[in-house]
Amino acid sequence: MSNKTSQFDKILNTSYQHGKVEHEPDSSKEVQLNTPEKTMPFSDQIGNYQRNKGIPSKSFDNSKVYIVGSGIAGMAAAYYFIKDGRIPGKNIIFLDQAHIDGGSLDGAGNAEEGFIVRGGREMDMTYENLWDIFQDIPALELPEPYSVLDEYRLINDNDPNFSKARLIHNKGTIQDFSTFGLQKKDQLAIVKLLMKKKEDLDDLTIQDYFSESFLASNFWTFWRTMFAFENWHSLLECKLYMHRFLHAIDGMKDFSCLVFPKYNQYDTFVTPLRKFLVEKGVGIQLNTLVKDLDMLINTDGKLVKGIMTVQDGKEVEIPIEKDDFVIVTTSSMTEDTFYGDNTKAPIVEINKSDSGQSDGWKLWKNLAAKSEVFGKPEKFCGDIKKSSWESATLTCKPSAFIEKVKELSVNDPYSGKTVTGGIITITDSNWLMSFTCNRQPHFPTQPDDVLVIWVYALFMDKDGDYIKKTMPQCTGNEILAELCYHLGIIDQLDNVVENTIVRSSFMPYITSMFMPRAKGDRPRVIPEGCTNLGLVGQFVETNNDIVFTMESSVRTARLAVYGLLNLNKQVPDINPLQYDIRHLLKAVQSLNDYQSFPGEGILRKVLKGTYYEHVLADNKEEKEENESFFMEQFGKLQVWFKGL
């Protein structure tokens, strides 16, 4: 806006940087040197310096923004269009085929009919983009001037999260989960994977790379059940996860690395963000199906001219003017959810031959048919057997099941504090069943005598150990029977069924983002040549971030806004802790279960008494240091030098 920057014209008009910001810097490729040309922060140099207010190149007061999909990615886009783009909230309109906003961040129901959440959120303190938003969104329960982030910190700073029963087996007996149990070759395989270039991992699966001993280790049980990885999923995505959570590896055994919200994901995040946007004038138009985009594609680029919708059974085209923008959420991980209850199993009316035919996938497929820059959706929605699992939400009154949960919990479930501290995994379950009880109440309207507990199974396509059916074939009561069997209370099943409401959810595409992929399978946030279209959500390409997190959805939204408006702001790359020598050493120690690694004794002696002696954690068990390999090589080196 020239009238807003006129006092800086002498600098801006002669600058070779102005208007040429790299909105998505890549820390995996950047050499971090200070030079006269390096005027902006390094790619992952996070902090308050990145909190500058973006100055649009012109006024967008008359621009309209249409956002397809009202999940966290779409809501984040609206937030950044208002905050950094200075676009009036009244000019922003959501279009969503659902009857309620929030996308996959759902949470609904009541104590009489049963509550339901299809999934939950394990949060990390390094979600810079997510916390960038919620440090400015007014709190749900605290008075002004407090924010959602303030509430989050208040609860987690004073109620530490951890589990005392991360793994159980043998009818509810707590299993030793103190070690990762990785062989040396498997530790080395992780190190080698971290060193590999991303482009060398196209279409490879986890089982293509890792050995059987790795796949049978405690480490992989922790990892796969926490993040929902299957052996046939993308090795590239697994690598990105290892970089993203390198700093948290030592806390994955007992979940002490995580922070959880007070309530469910909808009430914690969607409710306050929606309220903020609506108060800014943002419109939310539900029950509106977006079928396709009318695009002009030529040598000048790719321009959206209209949005093809169905409203109240009628086809309506929304014209897109010159300075308007369109944001599209490419499909959804919770598309085509099938539901069940205590006496009814989910009726799954979909298979491999007709998967990916729902409206969300069709919109992406229609875009992909226009140009290869829009990716290959069939890579992700083509095999629901490999992308699906089922969850169940239990609304529980006091019963034998609750008494068993108390035995496995850190605090009394009715205390309002951390309960199980994350999922408890049943390792001898054919379904590889896990369940969790988060802080209660999980819903603001929840009665005092009710607990909400969440269950899911990673191998739900196998027959159960007690109920000889796959999980999707089971009614809610049969799921309870399988759970009670593994908890050693099957003789009290009638009591549990009488006091538990079950609402189950079969999700065909819940891990479709993890399917093996190659470069070009996912579109960029702003596909090549697009001038008024941004793609957001879980199925778009970013440099180094992962999928299946709120953080990655917010990142895509921020990239879309900054890129389309060409703001003088960057979206920092993921938190740089993967390059921190302290966390690298901690990861080595943790993966080796705190046994001495080769050369550790020498390193301790070098660091002892220096400023850096704290970078190695103390061994949890005093053991004789094993330096034989290092000393052998050091001796050979001495002989070689003497020879010289």
XYZ file of C-alpha atoms in Angstrom:
644
model
C 0.000 0.000 0.000
C 1.900 3.028 -1.243
C 0.061 5.475 1.010
C 1.045 3.416 4.065
C 4.698 3.012 3.121
C 5.384 6.412 1.526
C 7.843 7.336 4.268
C 9.954 4.348 3.189
C 9.750 4.819 -0.584
C 13.418 5.780 -0.934
C 14.418 2.416 0.504
C 11.680 0.259 -1.020
C 11.974 1.650 -4.561
C 15.680 0.845 -4.722
C 15.528 -2.516 -2.936
C 16.150 -5.716 -4.877
C 14.511 -7.664 -2.012
C 11.176 -5.848 -1.821
C 8.342 -7.927 -3.265
C 10.580 -10.953 -3.767
C 10.240 -12.706 -0.425
C 10.704 -16.488 -0.312
C 7.611 -17.248 1.758
C 8.611 -20.855 2.488
C 12.336 -21.009 3.271
C 13.823 -24.515 3.469
C 16.204 -25.291 6.321
C 17.217 -28.614 4.750
C 18.881 -26.744 1.875
C 19.916 -23.393 3.311
C 23.542 -22.675 4.181
C 23.218 -20.355 7.128
C 25.729 -17.623 6.379
C 25.315 -13.925 7.091
C 25.845 -11.906 3.931
C 24.709 -8.475 2.675
C 22.086 -10.273 0.593
C 20.687 -12.135 3.608
C 18.292 -9.528 4.979
C 15.585 -11.850 6.308
C 15.877 -14.437 9.130
C 17.345 -17.844 8.480
C 14.813 -20.454 7.406
C 14.125 -21.831 10.888
C 15.067 -18.779 12.930
C 11.864 -18.632 14.938
C 10.965 -15.926 17.437
C 9.396 -12.526 17.873
C 11.293 -11.014 14.933
C 8.979 -13.104 12.753
C 5.951 -11.416 14.321
C 6.166 -8.335 12.102
C 2.925 -7.158 10.535
C 2.790 -7.881 6.833
C 2.359 -4.903 4.512
C 0.268 -5.805 1.436
C 1.534 -4.521 -1.908
C -1.859 -2.885 -2.492
C -5.239 -2.490 -0.854
C -7.440 -5.590 -0.769
C -10.391 -3.816 0.849
C -12.674 -4.864 -2.010
C -11.295 -8.372 -2.461
C -13.468 -11.318 -1.567
C -12.072 -14.579 -0.238
C -13.913 -17.882 -0.693
C -12.669 -20.700 1.522
C -13.787 -24.228 0.620
C -13.824 -26.270 3.837
C -14.222 -24.948 7.376
C -11.623 -27.111 9.102
C -8.613 -25.727 10.958
C -6.727 -25.047 7.688
C -9.565 -22.948 6.287
C -10.123 -21.135 9.583
C -6.412 -20.391 9.846
C -6.449 -18.963 6.321
C -9.301 -16.623 7.288
C -7.370 -15.533 10.390
C -4.232 -14.659 8.392
C -6.172 -12.907 5.605
C -7.577 -10.631 8.328
C -4.473 -10.265 10.483
C -1.712 -9.947 7.890
C -3.640 -9.298 4.671
C -5.844 -6.557 6.154
C -8.834 -7.995 4.289
C -12.118 -7.126 6.052
C -13.707 -10.129 7.731
C -17.027 -9.424 6.013
C -15.335 -10.137 2.668
C -14.439 -13.716 3.701
C -16.920 -16.544 3.136
C -16.657 -20.228 4.028
C -18.314 -22.795 1.764
C -18.742 -26.237 3.359
C -20.871 -29.229 2.394
C -21.158 -30.278 6.064
C -23.903 -29.139 8.417
C -21.361 -28.022 11.028
C -18.015 -26.277 10.860
C -14.706 -27.611 12.185
C -13.867 -30.292 9.633
C -12.043 -33.203 11.270
C -11.786 -31.338 14.581
C -15.119 -32.657 15.774
C -16.661 -33.152 19.186
C -20.378 -33.480 19.811
C -23.121 -35.325 21.655
C -24.519 -35.476 25.169
C -24.608 -37.782 28.161
C -27.989 -39.262 27.221
C -27.172 -40.240 23.617
C -23.410 -40.485 24.001
C -20.578 -38.120 23.170
C -18.412 -38.636 20.086
C -14.958 -37.551 18.909
C -13.533 -39.343 15.885
C -9.976 -38.531 16.971
C -7.884 -36.607 19.466
C -4.886 -34.313 19.529
C -1.457 -35.042 20.997
C 0.109 -31.583 21.027
C 3.726 -30.433 20.960
C 5.217 -27.239 22.367
C 7.040 -26.513 19.075
C 3.916 -25.972 16.959
C 4.969 -22.412 16.127
C 2.200 -21.672 13.614
C -0.597 -23.087 15.738
C 0.467 -21.166 18.830
C 1.015 -18.061 16.675
C -2.744 -18.046 16.089
C -3.968 -19.090 19.497
C -1.861 -16.617 21.442
C -4.196 -14.014 19.911
C -7.553 -15.841 20.145
C -9.536 -14.912 23.304
C -9.678 -17.686 25.897
C -12.643 -19.995 26.191
C -13.046 -19.655 29.979
C -10.490 -17.139 31.269
C -11.495 -13.438 31.158
C -9.849 -10.786 28.994
C -7.038 -10.304 28.130
C -6.184 -14.016 28.295
C -5.865 -16.216 25.219
C -6.398 -19.868 24.309
C -2.626 -20.315 24.614
C -2.723 -18.834 28.119
C -5.357 -21.393 29.126
C -3.360 -24.173 27.536
C -0.203 -23.189 29.415
C -2.068 -22.747 32.689
C -3.420 -26.293 32.623
C -0.290 -28.048 31.345
C 2.283 -26.120 33.381
C 0.485 -27.203 36.543
C -0.638 -30.707 35.609
C 2.241 -32.674 34.024
C 1.340 -35.318 31.486
C 2.761 -38.834 31.759
C 1.626 -42.442 31.681
C 2.169 -45.176 34.223
C 0.655 -47.868 31.976
C 1.730 -47.088 28.415
C 1.725 -50.796 27.512
C -0.427 -53.554 29.006
C -0.883 -57.250 28.267
C -1.975 -60.473 29.907
C -5.469 -59.354 30.932
C -4.625 -55.796 31.925
C -1.188 -56.286 33.477
C 1.157 -53.322 33.060
C 4.020 -54.287 30.749
C 7.560 -52.952 31.091
C 7.780 -49.905 28.808
C 11.012 -48.435 30.135
C 13.142 -49.301 27.104
C 12.964 -49.042 23.313
C 14.632 -52.416 22.856
C 16.377 -51.485 19.609
C 19.250 -53.591 18.356
C 22.402 -51.736 17.310
C 21.656 -52.352 13.616
C 18.210 -50.797 14.053
C 19.597 -47.748 15.842
C 22.018 -47.346 12.941
C 19.146 -47.725 10.461
C 17.357 -44.768 12.117
C 20.531 -42.660 11.908
C 20.997 -43.576 8.245
C 17.360 -42.719 7.497
C 17.817 -39.288 9.045
C 20.836 -38.770 6.794
C 19.062 -39.788 3.576
C 17.815 -37.177 1.112
C 14.049 -36.892 0.860
C 14.046 -37.298 -2.919
C 15.660 -40.739 -2.578
C 12.634 -42.135 -0.719
C 9.891 -41.793 -3.345
C 7.196 -44.486 -3.049
C 9.177 -46.540 -0.511
C 7.374 -48.107 2.446
C 8.528 -48.472 6.036
C 8.780 -52.244 5.667
C 10.906 -51.787 2.532
C 13.599 -50.255 4.713
C 13.449 -51.454 8.304
C 14.251 -54.981 9.519
C 11.905 -57.401 11.252
C 13.702 -56.779 14.555
C 12.938 -53.053 14.279
C 9.280 -53.729 13.467
C 9.060 -56.013 16.529
C 10.692 -53.528 18.932
C 9.061 -51.523 21.703
C 10.173 -48.408 19.834
C 8.005 -49.248 16.841
C 5.063 -50.148 19.074
C 5.333 -46.739 20.755
C 5.777 -44.966 17.438
C 3.114 -46.681 15.357
C 0.372 -46.532 18.001
C 1.115 -42.915 18.898
C 1.132 -41.680 15.288
C -0.983 -44.422 13.568
C 1.733 -45.622 11.184
C 1.346 -48.967 9.448
C 4.255 -50.978 8.037
C 3.078 -50.260 4.479
C 2.983 -46.499 4.942
C 5.403 -43.938 3.534
C 9.044 -44.209 4.602
C 9.463 -40.546 3.637
C 6.717 -39.474 6.029
C 8.234 -41.622 8.772
C 11.575 -39.862 8.204
C 9.937 -36.434 8.396
C 8.283 -37.432 11.677
C 11.646 -38.456 13.099
C 13.118 -35.062 12.244
C 10.035 -33.227 13.527
C 9.980 -34.994 16.893
C 13.665 -35.700 17.438
C 13.568 -33.537 20.547
C 10.687 -35.588 21.975
C 11.958 -39.133 21.401
C 13.042 -39.664 25.010
C 9.552 -38.723 26.245
C 7.627 -41.038 23.940
C 7.835 -44.010 26.281
C 5.740 -42.353 28.975
C 4.239 -39.440 26.962
C 5.951 -36.859 29.151
C 6.796 -35.028 25.917
C 3.136 -34.188 25.215
C 0.698 -31.479 26.249
C -3.059 -32.041 26.073
C -6.009 -29.624 26.040
C -8.500 -29.369 28.866
C -11.455 -30.262 26.644
C -12.006 -32.028 23.330
C -10.544 -30.625 20.110
C -13.739 -28.866 18.969
C -14.433 -26.978 22.181
C -10.746 -26.187 22.736
C -9.846 -24.870 19.299
C -12.790 -24.545 16.902
C -15.251 -22.855 19.254
C -13.037 -19.878 20.238
C -11.538 -19.459 16.746
C -14.966 -19.570 15.120
C -16.252 -16.982 17.603
C -13.305 -14.700 16.796
C -13.867 -14.978 13.029
C -17.635 -14.465 13.216
C -17.131 -11.354 15.356
C -14.844 -10.058 12.598
C -17.716 -10.491 10.141
C -16.645 -13.747 8.462
C -19.533 -15.662 6.849
C -19.957 -19.441 7.202
C -22.172 -20.971 4.526
C -22.838 -24.627 5.351
C -24.680 -27.323 3.358
C -22.992 -25.981 0.234
C -21.247 -28.498 -2.013
C -18.355 -27.256 -4.152
C -18.126 -29.498 -7.228
C -15.417 -27.845 -9.292
C -13.583 -24.659 -10.133
C -14.003 -22.874 -13.456
C -10.422 -22.052 -14.423
C -8.712 -20.178 -17.208
C -5.448 -21.945 -17.968
C -3.115 -20.514 -20.581
C 0.471 -19.377 -21.024
C -0.149 -16.494 -18.620
C -0.995 -18.832 -15.746
C -3.951 -20.426 -14.009
C -6.828 -18.230 -12.859
C -10.025 -19.227 -11.032
C -12.989 -17.554 -12.724
C -15.838 -19.256 -10.878
C -16.799 -21.748 -8.170
C -19.303 -24.433 -9.188
C -21.579 -25.208 -6.226
C -24.780 -27.036 -5.364
C -27.017 -25.141 -2.930
C -30.438 -26.439 -1.866
C -30.320 -28.937 -4.716
C -29.621 -26.259 -7.337
C -26.387 -25.642 -9.215
C -25.041 -22.170 -8.535
C -21.867 -20.655 -9.963
C -20.115 -18.038 -7.829
C -18.189 -15.618 -10.052
C -14.635 -14.751 -9.013
C -13.526 -11.204 -9.773
C -10.053 -9.944 -10.613
C -8.805 -9.327 -7.060
C -10.687 -12.173 -5.354
C -9.030 -15.264 -3.878
C -10.045 -18.909 -3.502
C -8.714 -21.308 -0.847
C -9.513 -25.010 -1.236
C -9.054 -27.783 1.314
C -8.109 -30.784 -0.820
C -10.294 -33.587 0.525
C -10.439 -34.695 4.154
C -9.064 -37.546 6.254
C -12.521 -38.057 7.783
C -14.406 -38.137 4.467
C -17.087 -40.867 4.211
C -17.161 -41.724 7.926
C -19.528 -44.588 8.785
C -21.081 -44.701 12.258
C -22.241 -47.394 14.652
C -23.579 -47.647 18.195
C -24.033 -50.205 20.992
C -26.207 -52.517 18.915
C -25.204 -51.581 15.375
C -21.888 -51.974 13.566
C -20.827 -49.307 11.050
C -22.281 -50.210 7.647
C -19.285 -49.747 5.356
C -20.636 -49.243 1.851
C -17.323 -48.635 0.138
C -14.479 -50.767 -1.192
C -11.287 -50.441 -3.202
C -13.085 -50.366 -6.551
C -15.235 -47.323 -5.724
C -13.134 -45.534 -3.097
C -12.376 -41.872 -3.599
C -15.748 -41.167 -5.192
C -17.118 -38.891 -2.471
C -17.534 -35.174 -3.042
C -14.336 -34.044 -1.314
C -12.171 -36.386 -3.349
C -14.062 -35.556 -6.562
C -13.248 -31.863 -6.204
C -9.534 -32.636 -5.949
C -9.799 -35.120 -8.843
C -11.516 -32.505 -10.991
C -8.678 -30.096 -10.283
C -6.055 -32.757 -11.011
C -7.681 -33.419 -14.383
C -6.991 -29.801 -15.384
C -3.222 -29.874 -14.786
C -0.529 -32.107 -13.322
C 0.412 -29.304 -10.894
C -2.673 -30.251 -8.855
C -1.225 -33.636 -7.912
C -2.459 -37.225 -8.009
C -5.305 -37.790 -5.522
C -5.661 -41.440 -6.527
C -2.338 -42.175 -4.793
C -4.048 -41.427 -1.475
C -7.657 -42.579 -1.869
C -7.168 -45.703 -3.954
C -6.878 -48.390 -1.267
C -9.017 -47.946 1.844
C -7.774 -51.248 3.297
C -4.434 -49.534 3.832
C -5.734 -46.112 4.879
C -8.588 -46.887 7.294
C -9.124 -47.570 10.944
C -11.947 -47.330 13.428
C -12.392 -45.455 16.673
C -15.071 -45.599 19.355
C -16.098 -43.019 21.933
C -17.336 -44.427 25.232
C -19.648 -42.403 27.460
C -19.205 -44.128 30.806
C -21.000 -44.120 34.117
C -19.344 -45.897 37.082
C -18.724 -49.567 36.281
C -16.131 -52.328 36.532
C -14.460 -50.800 33.479
C -14.002 -47.447 35.240
C -12.529 -49.199 38.264
C -9.972 -50.837 35.983
C -9.201 -47.494 34.339
C -8.521 -46.060 37.797
C -5.890 -48.741 38.394
C -4.081 -47.741 35.190
C -4.364 -43.970 35.682
C -1.958 -41.378 37.050
C -4.733 -39.500 38.887
C -8.329 -40.193 39.827
C -10.350 -39.837 36.576
C -12.838 -37.520 38.317
C -10.150 -35.158 39.664
C -9.938 -32.946 36.561
C -6.244 -33.762 36.233
C -4.291 -35.993 33.827
C -5.830 -39.472 33.788
C -4.115 -42.085 31.594
C -1.674 -39.520 30.174
C -2.264 -40.673 26.584
C -3.171 -43.958 24.949
C -2.716 -47.275 26.730
C -1.851 -49.936 24.142
C -2.792 -53.591 24.563
C 0.206 -55.330 23.022
C -1.304 -58.843 22.890
C -4.472 -57.623 21.154
C -5.042 -58.927 17.627
C -6.548 -55.530 16.859
C -3.618 -53.749 18.554
C -6.264 -51.886 20.518
C -5.481 -48.683 22.417
C -7.633 -46.511 24.674
C -7.239 -43.213 26.501
C -8.992 -41.162 29.126
C -8.032 -37.505 28.853
C -8.686 -34.859 31.475
C -12.314 -34.900 32.551
C -14.761 -33.460 31.863
C -13.887 -33.857 28.182
C -16.913 -31.723 27.220
C -18.004 -28.563 29.081
C -21.562 -29.929 29.426
C -20.485 -33.338 30.737
C -22.126 -34.456 34.035
C -19.872 -35.045 37.037
C -20.504 -38.800 37.157
C -19.706 -39.387 33.459
C -16.328 -40.099 31.851
C -15.574 -39.947 28.119
C -13.019 -42.508 26.932
C -11.661 -42.971 23.412
C -10.700 -46.308 21.815
C -9.055 -47.176 18.512
C -7.490 -50.187 16.810
C -4.622 -50.163 14.326
C -5.233 -53.743 13.097
C -8.994 -53.523 13.037
C -9.182 -55.714 9.891
C -8.138 -58.799 11.939
C -10.431 -60.981 14.016
C -10.514 -60.114 17.702
C -9.150 -62.426 20.384
C -12.507 -62.787 22.161
C -14.967 -61.605 19.510
C -13.997 -63.489 16.360
C -14.796 -60.604 14.033
C -13.008 -57.613 12.579
C -13.635 -54.394 14.465
C -15.856 -52.808 11.735
C -18.089 -55.905 11.892
C -18.620 -55.405 15.621
C -21.372 -53.599 17.444
C -20.403 -51.243 20.234
C -21.236 -53.904 22.829
C -18.944 -56.373 21.063
C -16.141 -53.791 21.095
C -16.724 -53.473 24.847
C -16.505 -57.252 25.173
C -13.151 -57.347 23.375
C -11.859 -54.519 25.573
C -13.105 -56.133 28.798
C -11.498 -59.436 27.800
C -8.088 -57.771 27.466
C -8.572 -55.939 30.774
C -9.397 -59.146 32.623
C -12.963 -58.153 33.496
C -14.933 -60.144 30.921
C -16.907 -61.718 33.767
C -18.302 -58.247 34.530
C -19.251 -57.423 30.928
C -22.976 -57.030 31.688
C -22.184 -54.323 34.255
C -19.941 -52.506 31.751
C -22.470 -52.683 28.883
C -25.263 -51.431 31.137
C -23.264 -48.306 32.039
C -21.502 -47.510 28.751
C -22.788 -45.800 25.598
C -20.673 -46.589 22.513
C -20.539 -44.508 19.347
C -18.142 -45.933 16.766
C -16.627 -44.332 13.654
C -15.126 -46.177 10.690
C -12.957 -43.781 8.685
C -11.824 -45.072 5.271
C -9.204 -42.371 4.672
C -8.010 -41.511 8.175
C -4.358 -42.346 7.389
C -4.508 -41.763 3.626
C -1.974 -38.951 4.061
C 0.565 -41.631 5.069
C 0.245 -43.616 1.835
C 3.554 -43.975 -0.102
C 4.108 -40.995 -2.356
C 6.578 -39.412 -4.738
C 7.406 -35.884 -5.765
C 4.455 -34.312 -7.551
C 1.808 -36.548 -5.986
C 0.791 -33.709 -3.673
C 0.318 -30.192 -5.057
C 2.192 -27.224 -3.663
C 0.219 -24.786 -1.512
C 0.206 -22.364 -4.426
C 0.468 -24.607 -7.484
C 2.712 -23.417 -10.295
C 1.099 -20.647 -12.302
C -1.816 -20.031 -9.936
C -2.447 -16.379 -9.141
C -5.632 -16.461 -7.035
C -5.824 -20.072 -5.789
C -4.273 -21.659 -2.719
C -4.584 -25.286 -1.590
C -4.505 -26.123 2.125
C -4.882 -29.045 4.509
C -3.264 -32.449 4.841
C -2.769 -33.300 1.170
C -0.478 -30.495 -0.009
C 3.307 -30.344 -0.160
C 5.477 -28.436 2.278
C 9.244 -28.522 2.550
C 9.842 -30.328 5.830
C 6.662 -30.467 7.885
C 4.617 -33.589 8.523
C 0.946 -34.532 8.128
C -1.797 -35.476 10.613
C -1.251 -32.429 12.834
C -3.085 -29.160 13.355
C 0.286 -27.455 12.978
C 0.760 -28.646 9.403
C -2.750 -27.511 8.442
C -2.109 -24.044 9.877
C 1.267 -23.903 8.090
C -0.389 -24.506 4.708
C -2.944 -21.776 5.404
C -0.269 -19.270 6.355
C 1.785 -20.118 3.254
C -1.274 -19.638 1.051
C -2.080 -16.189 2.452
C 1.493 -14.875 2.438
C 2.131 -16.191 -1.060
C -1.091 -15.022 -2.706
C -0.813 -11.539 -1.191
C 2.996 -11.471 -1.629
C 3.475 -10.174 1.896
C 6.853 -9.197 3.312
C 6.612 -12.112 5.753
C 7.975 -15.624 5.822
C 6.602 -18.801 7.381
C 9.537 -20.215 9.373
C 10.522 -23.808 8.721
C 9.960 -26.410 11.454
C 11.574 -25.822 14.831
C 15.373 -26.291 14.436
C 15.842 -28.629 17.413
C 16.846 -31.400 14.981
C 20.118 -29.488 14.502
C 20.738 -28.928 18.216
C 23.699 -31.042 19.412
C 22.031 -31.467 22.807
C 18.972 -33.104 21.310
C 21.040 -35.155 18.888
C 23.088 -36.564 21.763
C 19.957 -37.094 23.858
C 18.358 -39.016 20.982
C 21.438 -41.244 20.650
C 21.360 -42.003 24.362
C 17.597 -42.579 24.390
C 17.592 -44.906 21.360
C 20.365 -46.889 23.065
C 18.276 -47.082 26.277
C 20.893 -44.966 28.073
C 23.582 -47.600 27.819
C 26.984 -46.132 26.998
C 27.530 -45.570 23.301
C 31.002 -45.851 21.680
C 33.140 -42.901 22.712
C 30.768 -41.625 25.380
C 33.368 -41.949 28.133
C 35.941 -39.925 26.185
C 33.316 -37.283 25.385
C 32.357 -36.976 29.044
C 35.992 -36.506 30.012
C 36.463 -33.803 27.351
C 33.340 -31.915 28.462
C 33.783 -32.347 32.213
C 34.315 -29.018 33.953
C 33.446 -27.009 30.834
C 30.492 -24.854 29.863
C 29.141 -27.762 27.784
C 29.280 -30.588 30.313
C 25.472 -30.561 30.624
C 24.779 -31.650 27.036
C 24.918 -35.350 27.952
C 22.242 -36.799 30.208
C 23.391 -38.864 33.158
C 23.047 -42.596 32.572
C 19.969 -43.884 34.328
C 21.863 -46.998 35.375
C 25.507 -47.089 36.351
C 27.191 -49.446 33.917
C 30.751 -50.113 32.869
C 31.442 -47.874 29.896
C 31.945 -49.712 26.657
C 34.642 -47.840 24.781
C 36.300 -50.804 23.122
C 35.364 -49.838 19.571
C 36.478 -46.236 19.994
C 39.707 -47.158 21.758
C 40.517 -49.778 19.120
C 40.203 -47.206 16.347
C 42.086 -44.624 18.402
C 44.936 -47.129 18.918
C 45.121 -47.813 15.183
C 45.278 -44.068 14.569
C 48.177 -43.717 17.039
C 50.126 -46.495 15.282
C 49.500 -44.803 11.937
C 50.792 -41.466 13.241
C 53.915 -43.134 14.684
C 54.539 -44.696 11.305
C 54.489 -41.257 9.750
